[in-house]
Coordinates of C-alpha atoms in Angstrom, one line a residue:
M1 CA 82.8 148.3 152.7
T2 CA 84.7 146.3 150.6
R3 CA 81.9 145.2 147.6
P4 CA 81.2 141.8 146.6
S5 CA 83.2 140.1 143.3
K6 CA 82.9 139.9 139.9
D7 CA 82.4 136.4 140.1
I8 CA 79.5 137.2 143.4
F9 CA 77.7 139.9 140.3
I10 CA 77.4 137.8 138.1
F11 CA 76.5 135.0 140.5
E12 CA 73.6 137.1 142.1
I13 CA 72.1 138.7 138.3
S14 CA 72.0 135.5 137.1
A15 CA 69.8 134.6 139.8
F16 CA 67.9 137.6 139.5
A17 CA 68.1 137.2 136.3
M18 CA 65.9 133.9 135.5
Y19 CA 64.2 135.3 139.1
N20 CA 62.3 138.5 136.8
L21 CA 62.1 135.3 133.8
L22 CA 59.6 133.6 135.6
I23 CA 57.6 136.8 136.3
G24 CA 57.6 137.5 133.2
Y25 CA 56.5 134.2 131.8
L26 CA 54.2 134.2 134.6
L27 CA 52.7 137.2 133.6
V28 CA 50.0 136.4 131.6
E29 CA 48.6 133.2 133.9
L30 CA 48.9 135.5 136.7
S31 CA 47.6 138.8 136.2
G32 CA 44.3 137.8 134.7
E33 CA 41.6 138.6 132.0
H34 CA 41.1 142.5 132.8
V35 CA 42.9 145.8 132.7
L36 CA 42.7 146.6 136.2
D37 CA 44.3 143.0 136.9
Y38 CA 48.0 143.9 134.7
I39 CA 47.8 147.2 136.6
I40 CA 48.0 145.1 139.6
Y41 CA 50.1 142.7 138.9
F42 CA 52.6 146.1 137.2
I43 CA 52.1 147.7 140.9
V44 CA 53.1 144.8 143.1
F45 CA 55.7 143.5 141.0
S46 CA 57.2 147.0 140.5
F47 CA 57.5 147.6 144.8
H48 CA 59.3 144.3 144.3
F49 CA 62.1 145.6 141.5
I50 CA 62.8 148.5 142.9
A51 CA 63.3 147.2 146.4
N52 CA 65.6 144.3 144.5
N53 CA 67.3 147.0 142.2
R54 CA 67.6 149.5 145.9
I55 CA 69.7 146.5 147.1
L56 CA 71.8 145.3 144.3
H57 CA 72.6 149.0 143.1
L58 CA 73.9 149.3 146.7
T59 CA 76.1 145.9 146.1
H60 CA 77.4 146.2 143.3
E61 CA 77.2 150.1 142.4
D62 CA 79.2 149.8 139.6
L63 CA 79.1 146.8 138.0
Y64 CA 75.0 146.9 138.4
T65 CA 74.5 150.1 136.4
K66 CA 76.6 149.5 134.0
A67 CA 75.7 146.0 132.9
G68 CA 73.1 145.0 136.0
R69 CA 70.1 146.5 135.3
Y70 CA 69.5 145.8 131.4
I71 CA 70.2 141.8 132.2
L72 CA 67.5 141.8 134.8
A73 CA 65.0 144.9 132.4
V74 CA 65.1 142.6 129.6
S75 CA 65.1 139.0 131.3
V76 CA 61.3 139.9 132.0
L77 CA 60.5 140.6 128.2
V78 CA 62.5 137.1 127.9
G79 CA 60.2 135.3 130.3
W80 CA 57.3 137.1 127.9
I81 CA 58.6 136.1 124.6
I82 CA 59.4 132.1 126.2
Y83 CA 55.9 131.9 127.4
Q84 CA 54.0 133.7 124.1
L85 CA 55.7 131.1 121.9
T86 CA 56.4 127.7 124.1
P87 CA 53.1 125.5 125.3
T88 CA 52.9 125.4 128.6
S89 CA 49.8 123.2 131.2
E90 CA 48.5 123.8 133.5
L91 CA 51.7 121.8 136.4
V92 CA 54.2 123.5 134.6
I93 CA 51.9 127.1 136.0
A94 CA 52.1 125.5 139.0
F95 CA 55.5 124.9 139.5
F96 CA 57.0 127.5 138.0
S97 CA 54.9 130.1 140.0
A98 CA 55.1 127.7 144.0
F99 CA 59.6 128.9 142.7
L100 CA 58.4 132.1 141.8
T101 CA 56.0 132.8 145.3
G102 CA 59.6 130.7 147.3
G103 CA 61.5 133.4 145.2
V104 CA 59.7 136.5 146.5
V105 CA 59.6 135.1 150.0
L106 CA 63.0 134.4 150.6
N107 CA 63.8 138.1 149.5
I108 CA 61.6 139.7 151.1
L109 CA 62.9 138.6 154.4
N110 CA 66.3 138.6 153.2
D111 CA 66.7 142.0 151.6
E112 CA 63.0 144.0 152.5
L113 CA 62.5 143.4 156.0
P114 CA 63.6 146.3 158.1
D115 CA 67.2 145.9 159.9
E116 CA 66.8 146.0 164.5
K117 CA 69.2 149.1 163.7
N118 CA 66.8 150.7 161.2
N119 CA 63.3 149.3 162.2
S120 CA 60.2 150.7 160.7
F121 CA 58.1 147.6 161.6
P122 CA 54.8 149.5 161.5
S123 CA 55.9 150.4 157.8
F124 CA 56.6 147.3 156.8
I125 CA 53.1 145.6 158.2
A126 CA 51.5 148.3 156.2
G127 CA 53.3 147.5 152.9
I128 CA 52.9 143.6 153.4
I129 CA 48.6 143.7 153.4
F130 CA 48.9 146.8 150.7
I131 CA 50.3 143.6 148.8
A132 CA 48.8 141.2 149.8
V133 CA 45.0 143.2 149.0
L134 CA 46.2 143.9 145.9
L135 CA 47.5 140.1 144.7
Q136 CA 43.5 138.5 146.5
L137 CA 41.6 141.0 143.9
I138 CA 44.6 139.4 141.1
I139 CA 43.3 136.3 142.2

């Protein structure tokens, strides 16, 4: 299997960094008011980050290991810092939340949905139900 070019890596890491920045930015708004809400938010997005990490590592191996994973980790923190330092409105939160939700759905459909050859559909459905329940506890 041939590896994608460095330009493709830069594009993908930039897109995922923006995506992670949104997750960090929305952390306070979407996680709720209690510590348990933050824990649930952490669990939900941890599974998502692990899946993204696996896909990016398999696709870009060395580049991802050397730089990509650090860029993605820092981008979540940068998003949270931007939220803390800038004024926001319900409209901005709604727009970013919708954008993030679309990104999550596209990510799941593209990378986390099992292939026909290596199908684990019951596990996939169980994961969807688990995440849906956790998200309902937050919202």
